[in-house]
Coordinates of C-alpha atoms and ligand atoms in Angstrom, one line a residue:
X109 CA -32.6 14.6 -25.5
X110 CA -32.9 12.5 -22.6
X111 CA -30.7 11.2 -19.8
X112 CA -28.9 8.1 -18.5
X113 CA -29.6 9.1 -15.0
X114 CA -32.5 6.8 -13.8
X115 CA -33.5 9.1 -11.0
X116 CA -33.9 12.2 -13.2
X117 CA -35.7 10.0 -15.9
X118 CA -38.2 8.8 -13.2
X119 CA -38.7 12.1 -11.8
X120 CA -39.3 13.7 -14.9
X121 CA -41.8 10.9 -15.9
X122 CA -43.7 11.3 -12.7
X123 CA -43.8 15.0 -13.0
X124 CA -45.2 14.7 -16.5
X125 CA -47.9 12.2 -15.3
X126 CA -48.9 14.6 -12.6
X127 CA -48.9 17.9 -14.6
X128 CA -49.8 16.7 -18.0
X129 CA -47.9 18.9 -20.3
X130 CA -48.5 18.7 -24.1
X131 CA -44.7 18.7 -24.7
X132 CA -41.5 18.0 -22.8
X133 CA -38.5 20.0 -23.9
X134 CA -35.0 19.1 -22.3
X135 CA -33.1 22.3 -22.4
X136 CA -29.5 21.9 -24.1
X137 CA -28.5 25.4 -23.1
X138 CA -27.6 26.4 -26.7
X139 CA -27.6 29.7 -28.4
X140 CA -30.0 28.3 -30.9
X141 CA -32.4 27.2 -28.3
X142 CA -32.2 30.5 -26.6
X143 CA -33.1 32.2 -29.8
X144 CA -35.9 29.9 -30.8
X145 CA -37.5 30.3 -27.3
X146 CA -37.1 34.0 -27.5
X147 CA -38.6 34.1 -30.8
X148 CA -41.5 32.3 -29.7
X149 CA -42.1 34.5 -26.7
X150 CA -41.9 37.5 -29.0
X151 CA -44.6 35.9 -31.1
X152 CA -46.9 35.2 -28.2
X153 CA -46.3 38.6 -26.4
X154 CA -44.3 37.2 -23.5
X155 CA -41.3 39.4 -24.6
X156 CA -41.4 42.8 -26.3
X157 CA -38.4 43.4 -28.6
X158 CA -36.7 46.6 -27.8
X159 CA -35.0 48.8 -30.2
X160 CA -32.5 46.5 -31.7
X161 CA -30.3 49.4 -32.8
X162 CA -29.6 50.9 -29.6
X163 CA -30.3 47.7 -27.6
X164 CA -29.2 44.6 -29.5
X165 CA -30.5 41.3 -28.2
X166 CA -32.6 43.0 -25.6
X167 CA -36.2 42.4 -24.6
X168 CA -38.8 43.5 -22.1
X169 CA -41.0 41.2 -20.1
X170 CA -44.1 42.4 -18.2
X171 CA -45.0 40.1 -15.3
X172 CA -48.3 39.8 -13.9
X173 CA -49.1 42.9 -11.7
X174 CA -49.7 40.8 -8.8
X175 CA -46.5 39.0 -9.1
X176 CA -43.6 41.5 -9.0
X177 CA -41.3 40.4 -6.0
X178 CA -40.4 37.6 -3.6
X179 CA -43.2 36.6 -1.5
X180 CA -41.7 35.8 2.0
X181 CA -45.1 35.0 3.8
X182 CA -45.6 32.2 1.0
X183 CA -42.1 30.8 1.4
X184 CA -41.8 27.6 3.7
X185 CA -39.0 25.5 4.9
X186 CA -40.6 21.9 5.2
X187 CA -38.3 19.9 7.6
X188 CA -39.5 16.8 9.5
X189 CA -39.5 18.7 12.8
X190 CA -40.6 22.3 13.2
X191 CA -37.4 23.5 15.4
X192 CA -35.1 22.8 12.6
X193 CA -36.8 25.5 10.4
X194 CA -36.6 27.9 13.4
X195 CA -38.5 31.0 14.2
X196 CA -36.9 32.5 11.2
X197 CA -38.8 30.5 8.6
X198 CA -42.4 29.6 7.8
X199 CA -42.9 25.8 8.4
X200 CA -45.2 23.2 7.2
X201 CA -45.2 19.4 7.7
X202 CA -43.4 17.9 4.5
X203 CA -46.2 15.3 3.9
X204 CA -48.9 18.1 4.2
X205 CA -46.8 20.5 2.1
X206 CA -46.3 17.9 -0.7
X207 CA -50.1 17.1 -0.7
X208 CA -50.9 20.8 -0.9
X209 CA -48.6 21.5 -3.9
X210 CA -49.1 18.3 -5.8
X211 CA -52.9 19.2 -5.6
X212 CA -52.2 22.5 -7.3
X213 CA -49.6 20.7 -9.9
X214 CA -52.4 18.1 -10.9
X215 CA -52.8 19.0 -14.7
X216 CA -51.3 22.4 -14.4
X217 CA -49.2 22.1 -17.5
X218 CA -51.9 20.9 -19.8
X219 CA -51.6 22.9 -23.1
X220 CA -48.2 24.0 -22.2
X221 CA -44.5 22.8 -22.7
X222 CA -42.7 21.4 -19.8
X223 CA -39.0 22.6 -19.8
X224 CA -36.6 20.5 -18.2
X225 CA -33.7 22.7 -17.3
X226 CA -30.4 21.0 -16.0
X227 CA -28.1 23.6 -14.5
X228 CA -24.8 23.9 -12.5
X229 CA -24.4 26.4 -9.6
X230 CA -20.6 27.2 -9.5
X231 CA -17.9 27.0 -12.0
X232 CA -17.3 24.0 -14.3
X233 CA -14.8 21.6 -12.7
X234 CA -15.2 23.2 -9.3
X235 CA -15.2 20.8 -6.4
X236 CA -17.7 23.2 -4.8
X237 CA -20.2 23.2 -7.9
X238 CA -23.6 21.7 -7.3
X239 CA -26.1 20.8 -9.8
X240 CA -30.0 21.0 -10.0
X241 CA -32.7 20.4 -12.4
X242 CA -35.6 22.9 -12.9
X243 CA -38.8 21.5 -14.4
X244 CA -40.7 24.7 -15.4
X245 CA -43.6 25.5 -17.6
X246 CA -42.5 29.0 -18.2
X247 CA -40.1 29.6 -21.3
X248 CA -39.1 32.9 -19.7
X249 CA -37.8 31.1 -16.7
X250 CA -36.0 28.7 -19.0
X251 CA -34.2 31.5 -20.7
X252 CA -33.8 33.2 -17.6
X253 CA -32.0 30.2 -16.2
X254 CA -29.6 30.1 -19.2
X255 CA -28.4 33.5 -18.3
X256 CA -28.2 33.1 -14.7
X257 CA -26.7 29.7 -14.3
X258 CA -24.5 27.2 -16.3
X259 CA -27.6 25.5 -17.9
X260 CA -27.9 22.8 -20.4
X261 CA -26.0 19.9 -21.8
X262 CA -22.8 20.3 -19.8
X263 CA -24.8 20.5 -16.4
X264 CA -26.6 17.4 -17.4
X265 CA -23.3 15.7 -18.0
X266 CA -22.2 16.8 -14.5
X267 CA -25.4 15.2 -13.1
X268 CA -24.8 12.0 -14.9
X269 CA -21.2 11.8 -13.6
X270 CA -22.0 13.0 -10.1
X271 CA -25.6 11.6 -9.5
X272 CA -27.0 14.1 -6.8
X273 CA -28.9 17.0 -8.0
X274 CA -31.5 19.2 -6.5
X275 CA -35.0 18.7 -7.8
X276 CA -37.0 21.9 -8.4
X277 CA -40.5 21.9 -9.7
X278 CA -41.9 25.2 -10.9
X279 CA -45.3 26.0 -12.4
X280 CA -46.8 29.5 -12.9
X281 CA -50.2 27.9 -12.4
X282 CA -52.6 30.7 -13.1
X283 CA -50.7 33.3 -11.1
X284 CA -53.4 33.8 -8.5
X285 CA -51.7 35.0 -5.4
X286 CA -54.0 32.8 -3.3
X287 CA -52.4 29.7 -4.9
X288 CA -48.9 30.8 -4.6
X289 CA -46.3 28.8 -2.5
X290 CA -42.5 28.4 -2.6
X291 CA -41.7 25.3 -0.5
X292 CA -38.3 23.9 0.4
X293 CA -37.7 20.2 1.5
X294 CA -33.9 20.4 2.5
X295 CA -34.0 16.7 3.7
X296 CA -35.1 15.7 0.2
X297 CA -32.9 18.3 -1.8
X298 CA -36.3 19.3 -3.3
X299 CA -37.9 22.6 -4.1
X300 CA -41.6 23.1 -5.2
X301 CA -42.8 26.5 -6.5
X302 CA -46.2 27.4 -7.7
X303 CA -48.2 30.4 -8.9
X304 CA -45.3 33.0 -9.5
X305 CA -43.1 33.7 -12.4
X306 CA -41.0 36.4 -10.7
X307 CA -37.3 36.3 -9.8
X308 CA -36.3 34.5 -6.5
X309 CA -39.8 32.7 -6.5
X310 CA -39.3 31.1 -9.9
X311 CA -35.6 31.0 -10.9
X312 CA -35.1 28.2 -8.5
X313 CA -31.4 27.9 -8.9
X314 CA -30.9 31.4 -7.0
X315 CA -32.5 31.9 -3.6
X316 CA -34.4 28.5 -3.3
X317 CA -31.3 26.4 -4.2
X318 CA -28.0 28.3 -3.8
X319 CA -29.2 29.9 -0.3
X320 CA -32.0 27.9 1.3
X321 CA -31.1 24.4 0.4
X322 CA -27.3 25.1 0.1
X323 CA -27.3 26.7 3.7
X324 CA -28.6 23.4 5.0
X325 CA -26.0 21.4 3.2
X326 CA -23.3 23.7 4.1
X327 CA -24.2 23.4 8.0
X328 CA -24.2 19.7 7.5
X329 CA -20.9 19.8 5.4
X330 CA -18.9 22.8 7.2
X331 CA -19.0 25.5 4.7
X332 CA -21.3 28.7 4.3
X333 CA -23.8 29.7 1.6
X334 CA -24.4 33.3 2.0
X335 CA -26.3 36.3 0.4
X336 CA -23.1 38.0 -0.5
X337 CA -21.4 39.9 -3.2
X338 CA -17.8 39.0 -4.0
X339 CA -15.3 41.7 -5.3
X340 CA -11.7 42.0 -5.8
X341 CA -9.7 45.3 -5.0
X342 CA -6.6 45.6 -7.0
X343 CA -4.1 48.2 -5.6
X344 CA -1.7 50.2 -8.0
X345 CA 1.1 47.7 -7.2
X346 CA -1.2 44.8 -8.7
X347 CA -2.0 43.2 -5.3
X348 CA -5.8 42.2 -5.1
X349 CA -7.7 41.9 -1.8
X350 CA -10.9 40.1 -2.1
X351 CA -14.0 40.9 0.2
X352 CA -17.6 39.5 0.5
X353 CA -20.3 41.5 1.5
X354 CA -23.8 40.7 2.8
X355 CA -26.5 43.4 2.4
X356 CA -30.2 42.7 2.4
X357 CA -32.2 42.8 -0.9
X358 CA -32.0 46.0 -2.8
X359 CA -29.2 47.5 -0.4
X360 CA -26.4 47.8 -2.8
X361 CA -24.7 44.4 -3.4
X362 CA -24.8 44.8 -7.2
X363 CA -23.5 48.3 -7.3
X364 CA -20.8 47.6 -4.9
X365 CA -19.8 44.7 -6.7
X366 CA -19.4 46.6 -10.0
X367 CA -17.9 49.8 -8.3
X368 CA -15.9 52.3 -10.3
X369 CA -13.4 54.1 -8.0
X370 CA -13.4 58.0 -8.1
X371 CA -10.6 59.6 -10.1
X372 CA -8.5 60.1 -6.8
X373 CA -8.1 56.3 -6.8
X374 CA -6.0 56.1 -10.0
X375 CA -4.5 52.8 -10.4
X376 CA -7.1 51.0 -8.4
X377 CA -9.2 48.5 -10.0
X378 CA -12.3 46.8 -8.9
X379 CA -12.9 43.3 -10.1
X380 CA -16.5 41.7 -10.1
X381 CA -16.7 38.1 -8.9
X382 CA -20.3 38.0 -7.8
X383 CA -23.1 40.2 -6.9
X384 CA -25.6 38.2 -4.8
X385 CA -24.6 34.7 -3.5
X386 CA -21.2 33.3 -2.2
X387 CA -20.3 29.9 -1.3
X388 CA -17.5 29.9 1.0
X389 CA -15.1 27.1 1.8
X390 CA -12.4 26.7 4.5
X391 CA -9.3 25.7 2.2
X392 CA -6.2 23.7 3.5
X393 CA -4.4 27.2 3.8
X394 CA -6.8 28.1 6.6
X395 CA -8.3 30.9 4.5
X396 CA -11.9 31.1 3.4
X397 CA -12.2 30.8 -0.2
X398 CA -15.3 32.0 -2.2
X399 CA -17.0 31.2 -5.4
X400 CA -20.2 32.8 -7.0
X401 CA -22.6 29.9 -7.9
X402 CA -24.3 32.2 -10.4
X403 CA -23.4 33.1 -13.9
X404 CA -25.6 36.2 -14.4
X405 CA -27.0 39.2 -12.6
X406 CA -30.6 39.9 -11.8
X407 CA -30.3 43.2 -10.6
X408 CA -32.6 46.3 -9.5
X409 CA -33.0 48.7 -12.5
X410 CA -34.2 52.0 -10.7
X411 CA -31.4 54.1 -9.5
X412 CA -28.9 52.7 -12.2
X413 CA -27.3 55.3 -14.4
X414 CA -23.9 56.3 -15.8
X415 CA -23.6 58.6 -12.8
X416 CA -24.2 56.0 -10.1
X417 CA -23.0 52.8 -12.0
X418 CA -21.4 53.4 -15.6
X419 CA -20.1 49.7 -15.4
X420 CA -23.6 48.4 -15.0
X421 CA -24.9 50.6 -17.8
X422 CA -22.1 49.1 -20.1
X423 CA -23.0 45.7 -19.0
X424 CA -26.5 46.2 -20.0
X425 CA -25.7 47.4 -23.6
X426 CA -26.8 44.2 -25.2
X427 CA -28.6 40.7 -24.6
X428 CA -30.4 41.8 -21.5
X429 CA -33.9 40.8 -20.6
X430 CA -35.7 43.6 -18.6
X431 CA -38.6 42.7 -16.4
X432 CA -41.2 45.4 -15.5
X433 CA -39.2 48.6 -16.5
X434 CA -40.9 51.3 -18.5
X435 CA -40.8 51.6 -22.3
X436 CA -40.0 54.9 -24.3
X437 CA -41.5 55.6 -27.6
X438 CA -38.1 54.9 -29.2
X439 CA -38.4 51.2 -27.9
X440 CA -35.8 51.8 -25.2
X441 CA -36.0 50.6 -21.6
X442 CA -36.6 53.3 -19.0
X443 CA -36.6 53.5 -15.2
X444 CA -36.5 56.2 -12.3
X445 CA -33.0 57.4 -11.8
X446 CA -31.7 56.4 -15.4
X447 CA -29.8 59.2 -17.4
X448 CA -31.3 62.2 -18.8
X449 CA -34.7 63.8 -18.7
X450 CA -37.8 61.6 -18.4
X451 CA -39.0 61.3 -22.0
X452 CA -42.6 62.0 -23.3
X453 CA -44.7 59.2 -24.3
X454 CA -43.6 56.8 -22.0
X455 CA -45.4 53.4 -21.4
X456 CA -45.4 52.2 -17.9
X457 CA -44.4 48.8 -16.5
X458 CA -47.9 47.5 -16.8
X459 CA -48.3 48.6 -20.3
X460 CA -50.3 51.8 -19.7
X461 CA -49.7 55.3 -21.2
X462 CA -47.5 56.8 -18.2
X463 CA -49.4 58.9 -15.9
X464 CA -47.9 60.1 -12.5
X465 CA -51.1 59.3 -10.7
X466 CA -50.4 55.6 -11.4
X467 CA -47.0 55.7 -9.5
X468 CA -43.6 55.1 -10.9
X469 CA -43.1 54.4 -14.5
X470 CA -40.9 51.3 -13.7
X471 CA -41.8 49.2 -11.0
X472 CA -39.5 49.8 -7.9
X473 CA -38.4 46.1 -8.1
X474 CA -38.0 46.1 -12.0
X475 CA -34.9 44.3 -13.0
X476 CA -32.4 43.3 -15.5
X477 CA -31.2 39.9 -16.3
X478 CA -27.8 39.7 -17.8
X479 CA -24.8 37.3 -18.2
X480 CA -22.1 38.4 -15.6
X481 CA -19.5 37.7 -18.4
X482 CA -20.9 41.0 -20.1
X483 CA -19.7 43.0 -17.3
X484 CA -16.4 45.0 -18.1
X485 CA -14.8 44.5 -14.9
X486 CA -15.8 40.7 -14.6
X487 CA -12.9 39.2 -12.8
X488 CA -10.6 36.8 -14.6
X489 CA -10.7 34.7 -11.6
X490 CA -14.6 34.4 -11.4
X491 CA -14.5 31.0 -13.0
X492 CA -11.5 29.7 -11.0
X493 CA -12.6 26.2 -9.5
X494 CA -11.2 27.1 -6.0
X495 CA -12.7 30.4 -6.0
X496 CA -10.9 33.6 -4.4
X497 CA -9.5 34.0 -0.9
X498 CA -11.5 36.3 1.3
X499 CA -9.7 39.0 3.3
X500 CA -12.8 40.7 4.6
X501 CA -16.5 39.9 5.3
X502 CA -18.7 43.0 5.3
X503 CA -22.2 43.1 6.8
X504 CA -24.6 46.1 6.1
X505 CA -27.9 47.3 6.0
X506 CA -30.0 50.3 5.0
X507 CA -30.3 52.4 8.1
X508 CA -31.4 56.1 8.3
X509 CA -29.9 56.3 11.8
X510 CA -27.9 54.2 14.4
X511 CA -25.3 52.5 12.2
X512 CA -22.2 54.4 11.4
X513 CA -20.8 54.5 8.0
X514 CA -18.2 51.8 8.9
X515 CA -16.7 49.9 11.8
X516 CA -14.7 46.8 12.3
X517 CA -15.5 43.9 14.7
X518 CA -12.9 43.1 17.5
X519 CA -12.6 39.4 16.4
X520 CA -14.4 36.6 14.7
X521 CA -16.9 35.9 17.5
X522 CA -17.6 39.7 17.8
X523 CA -17.9 39.8 14.1
X524 CA -20.5 36.9 14.1
X525 CA -22.4 39.0 16.7
X526 CA -22.3 42.0 14.4
X527 CA -23.6 40.1 11.6
X528 CA -26.4 38.4 13.8
X529 CA -27.5 41.8 15.1
X530 CA -27.8 43.4 11.8
X531 CA -31.3 45.3 10.8
X532 CA -32.4 47.0 7.6
X533 CA -35.2 49.0 6.2
X534 CA -37.4 46.7 4.1
X535 CA -37.4 47.2 0.3
X536 CA -39.5 46.6 -2.8
X537 CA -37.4 43.3 -3.4
X538 CA -40.1 41.4 -1.3
X539 CA -43.9 42.1 -1.2
X540 CA -45.2 44.0 2.0
X541 CA -44.3 47.4 3.6
X542 CA -41.4 49.3 2.4
X543 CA -39.1 51.3 4.8
X544 CA -39.8 49.3 8.0
X545 CA -36.7 48.5 9.9
X546 CA -36.5 44.8 10.7
X547 CA -33.8 42.4 12.0
X548 CA -32.0 40.8 9.1
X549 CA -28.9 38.8 10.5
X550 CA -26.4 38.4 7.8
X551 CA -28.9 39.5 5.2
X552 CA -30.2 36.1 5.5
X553 CA -33.7 36.6 7.2
X554 CA -35.6 35.5 3.9
X555 CA -32.9 32.9 2.9
X556 CA -31.6 30.8 5.7
X557 CA -32.7 27.2 5.2
X558 CA -32.7 26.4 8.9
X559 CA -32.8 27.7 12.5
X560 CA -30.9 30.9 12.9
X561 CA -29.8 29.8 16.2
X562 CA -28.1 26.8 14.8
X563 CA -26.7 29.0 11.9
X564 CA -25.0 31.5 14.2
X565 CA -23.5 28.6 16.0
X566 CA -22.2 27.4 12.8
X567 CA -20.7 30.7 12.0
X568 CA -19.1 30.7 15.3
X569 CA -17.6 27.1 14.9
X570 CA -15.2 28.4 12.4
X571 CA -12.9 30.3 14.8
X572 CA -11.8 27.1 16.4
X573 CA -10.8 25.7 12.8
X574 CA -8.6 28.5 11.5
X575 CA -6.6 31.4 12.5
X576 CA -6.5 33.0 9.2
X577 CA -10.2 33.9 8.9
X578 CA -11.3 37.3 7.4
X579 CA -11.7 40.2 9.4
X580 CA -15.3 41.3 9.8
X581 CA -16.7 44.8 9.2
X582 CA -20.2 46.5 9.1
X583 CA -21.0 49.4 6.6
X584 CA -24.2 51.7 6.1
X585 CA -24.4 53.8 3.1
X586 CA -27.8 55.0 3.9
X587 CA -27.6 57.4 6.8
X588 CA -30.0 60.3 6.4
X589 CA -29.9 63.9 7.7
X590 CA -32.8 65.8 9.3
X591 CA -34.2 66.5 5.7
X592 CA -34.3 63.0 4.7
X593 CA -31.3 63.1 2.3
X594 CA -28.5 60.6 2.2
X595 CA -25.5 61.9 4.1
X596 CA -22.9 59.8 2.1
X597 CA -22.6 60.1 -1.5
X598 CA -22.5 56.2 -1.9
X599 CA -21.6 54.3 -5.2
X600 CA -18.3 54.9 -6.5
X601 CA -17.3 56.8 -3.4
X602 CA -17.9 53.7 -1.3
X603 CA -14.3 52.9 -2.6
X604 CA -13.1 55.3 0.3
X605 CA -14.6 52.9 2.8
X606 CA -13.2 49.8 1.0
X607 CA -9.8 51.5 1.0
X608 CA -9.8 51.7 4.8
X609 CA -11.1 48.1 4.9
X610 CA -8.0 47.0 2.6
X611 CA -5.6 49.0 4.8
X612 CA -7.0 47.4 8.0
X613 CA -6.6 43.9 6.3
X614 CA -2.9 44.8 5.7
X615 CA -2.3 45.8 9.1
X616 CA -2.4 49.5 8.2
X617 CA -5.5 52.0 8.6
X618 CA -5.7 53.9 11.8
X619 CA -8.7 53.0 14.0
X620 CA -10.1 54.2 17.3
X621 CA -11.9 52.0 19.7
X622 CA -15.6 52.4 20.5
X623 CA -18.0 50.1 22.4
X624 CA -19.4 48.7 19.0
X625 CA -16.0 48.1 17.5
X626 CA -13.0 49.9 15.8
X627 CA -13.9 53.1 13.7
X628 CA -11.7 55.0 11.4
X629 CA -9.4 57.5 13.3
X630 CA -9.8 61.0 12.1
X631 CA -8.3 61.3 8.6
X632 CA -8.1 57.5 8.2
X633 CA -10.7 57.7 5.5
X634 CA -9.2 59.0 2.2
X635 CA -11.8 61.8 1.3
X636 CA -9.6 63.6 -1.2
X637 CA -11.7 65.2 -3.8
X638 CA -15.0 64.7 -2.0
X639 CA -16.9 67.7 -1.1
X640 CA -18.4 66.9 2.3
X641 CA -18.9 68.7 5.5
X642 CA -16.3 67.8 8.1
X643 CA -19.4 67.7 10.7
X644 CA -21.1 65.2 8.4
X645 CA -18.2 63.0 8.4
X646 CA -18.0 63.2 12.2
X647 CA -21.7 62.4 12.4
X648 CA -21.4 59.5 9.9
X649 CA -18.7 58.0 12.2
X650 CA -20.5 58.9 15.6
X651 CA -21.6 56.2 18.0
X652 CA -24.5 57.6 20.0
X653 CA -25.3 55.8 23.0
X654 CA -28.8 57.2 23.2
X655 CA -29.4 55.4 19.7
X656 CA -27.5 52.3 20.5
X657 CA -28.9 51.6 23.9
X658 CA -32.5 50.9 22.6
X659 CA -30.8 49.1 19.5
X660 CA -29.0 46.5 21.8
X661 CA -32.2 46.1 24.0
X662 CA -34.0 45.3 20.7
X663 CA -31.3 42.8 19.6
X664 CA -31.5 41.1 23.0
X665 CA -35.3 40.7 22.5
X666 CA -34.9 39.2 19.0
X667 CA -32.4 36.8 20.3
X668 CA -34.7 35.8 22.9
X669 CA -37.1 34.1 20.4
X670 CA -34.5 31.4 19.6
X671 CA -34.6 30.3 23.2
X672 CA -32.0 27.6 23.8
X673 CA -30.9 27.5 19.9
X674 CA -29.1 30.9 20.7
X675 CA -25.4 30.5 21.3
X676 CA -24.1 31.6 24.8
X677 CA -21.4 33.7 23.1
X678 CA -24.0 35.9 21.2
X679 CA -26.0 36.4 24.6
X680 CA -22.6 37.5 26.3
X681 CA -22.0 39.9 23.4
X682 CA -25.4 41.5 24.1
X683 CA -24.3 41.9 27.8
X684 CA -20.7 43.2 27.1
X685 CA -22.2 45.8 24.6
X686 CA -24.9 47.0 26.9
X687 CA -22.4 47.4 29.7
X688 CA -19.9 49.1 27.6
X689 CA -22.6 51.7 26.2
X690 CA -23.4 52.5 29.9
X691 CA -19.9 53.7 30.9
Ligands
GTP179 P1 -30.9 42.5 -4.6 O1 -30.6 42.2 -6.0 O2 -32.3 42.7 -4.2 O3 -30.2 41.5 -3.8 O4 -30.3 43.9 -4.4 P2 -28.6 44.5 -4.3 O5 -28.2 44.4 -2.7 O6 -27.8 44.1 -5.1 O7 -28.9 46.1 -4.3 P3 -28.6 47.2 -5.6 O8 -27.0 47.3 -5.8 O9 -29.3 46.5 -6.7 O10 -29.1 48.5 -5.2 C1 -30.4 48.5 -4.7 C2 -30.7 50.0 -4.7 O11 -30.0 50.8 -3.9 C3 -30.7 50.7 -6.2 O12 -31.8 51.7 -6.4 C4 -29.3 51.4 -6.1 O13 -29.4 52.6 -6.9 C5 -29.4 51.9 -4.6 N1 -27.9 52.1 -4.1 C6 -27.0 51.1 -4.3 N2 -25.8 51.6 -3.7 C7 -26.1 52.6 -3.1 C8 -25.4 53.8 -2.4 O14 -24.1 53.6 -2.0 N3 -26.0 54.8 -1.8 C9 -27.2 54.9 -2.2 N4 -27.9 56.0 -1.7 N5 -28.1 54.1 -2.9 C10 -27.6 53.0 -3.4
SPV180 C1 -33.1 39.5 -3.7 O1 -34.2 39.9 -3.4 O2 -32.4 39.4 -2.8 C2 -32.8 39.2 -5.0 C3 -33.9 39.4 -6.1 O3 -31.7 39.1 -5.5 S1 -34.8 37.8 -6.2 O4 -34.1 36.9 -7.1 O5 -36.1 37.9 -6.6 O6 -34.6 37.1 -4.9
MN181 MN1 -30.2 39.4 -3.5

């Protein structure tokens, strides 16, 4: 295979001249190609075949133990001037970044196959879909891209008809963390990634393209590229309300997107449109419509069970690639939190006989890669070219204290402030300390491809363009009591909170006004069938000034680093809230 697109042809030739692969393989995305690549990886040990009776089409991949998560300190946005990248990004001058990476790529693919992977982000035929080509020397990345994106011949056709595409160059190099970089050149629609084979570092369609590069394009073109799940909530009358929710990595997006309502919500259905990324466009009807640019889930394994997420477990029944989970002696995948007792004879994520002294059996950031179409609740509208209309945007985070279970912003401007002032405890999805509270506006700290100050201004600009924007909410499933236990059951029971959100969108749903926004009135949350102490519910919905005053002070200090880029409206919101908390 080759292409009629001259730019693509020339780029592939120049990359081959630099990296010197033994072979070049243009991926067509066919089932046969997938099976051939998988078989070769089973041969060379890149993949381990799992028990095909219980897990047909499932494989285990063990990544290099130094390469298990996104590396934020090695991720750069390389714009021609530094302020464009903002204090929220690492920056390197583009020419210097190219020189640094090209030196690493020189000869890096010797003895390897270079895969040319054309892909489309967004539904076929969607005016919002965007194409890319990833060149990679990892067969694992190539097959993962087939699951996660619309990859192959049809994507190439799209490129040949539409010309522009994002160029992503990826080499695993020698996986030395000292020589690992994830570089973005938004002005050139180019990504260069070296030295990692893991997740968002290596599957370039995902965070690199669909968030960092796309957020840059979205600002220029008047739309939004966000770290959001998309789900539809169908009520017993058949009316569906769509919501999009931004939570930081490993803070519950996949689980909320696949939620199964508790038995008390008979007649309600939840439809999964996306679990990680949303592209939102203002349509002529004044509403924000969302497409999921992805076609698969790269989801966190630990904590997933038939109790927490039966829907996800059903999705994983076949044709799934697991990465860094543990292995039972029956050849089945295993992780902390999965159903049943821990079996004897486990092999841990590094391939060692499991020993408690070596830490968890599955890596805390171990994941599954699976086609979204396998999800039993995958929305019949997930491939609609125009997307689905969003009625509510939900921000959230992992906060043991401060943030209540749910509240609603007063209006769009206040909602943008609520998103911009989000914070969350860090997780294993990125290297570094876990459990440390950091500010994570719109759950985009690691993913916004430009200055956050300008990003918030872009968000604010939507209110002048429409009067039918979604309502904005904030949720927190992760409040803990004095004994360190979660106070809210979470998972399927989050439906109770979503129901209040739907009610609010329909002009129902009683609320009380607090300085931070509207909170559910007493009894407005449907808690039928839930065993929870009323005092706990009151605490989950309390706004404690002695927690919020230092919080808002911290938000103000955080905004200060954006100097003149910060919109005045957000500064005013800080002032207003600080005042309101005093009285
Ligand atoms: P990324 O893929 O990294 O963006 O993560 P995500 O936001 O999709 O998070 P995910 O749904 O995979 O959940 C991450 C972890 O949080 C898993 O271990 C879940 O079991 C756990 N989790 C998800 N939802 C809840 C909840 O409502 N309550 C509690 N206590 N834990 C949850
Ligand atoms: C995240 O960290 O938000 C993920 C996983 O979704 S990764 O693809 O590695 O970015
Ligand atoms: Mn994510």
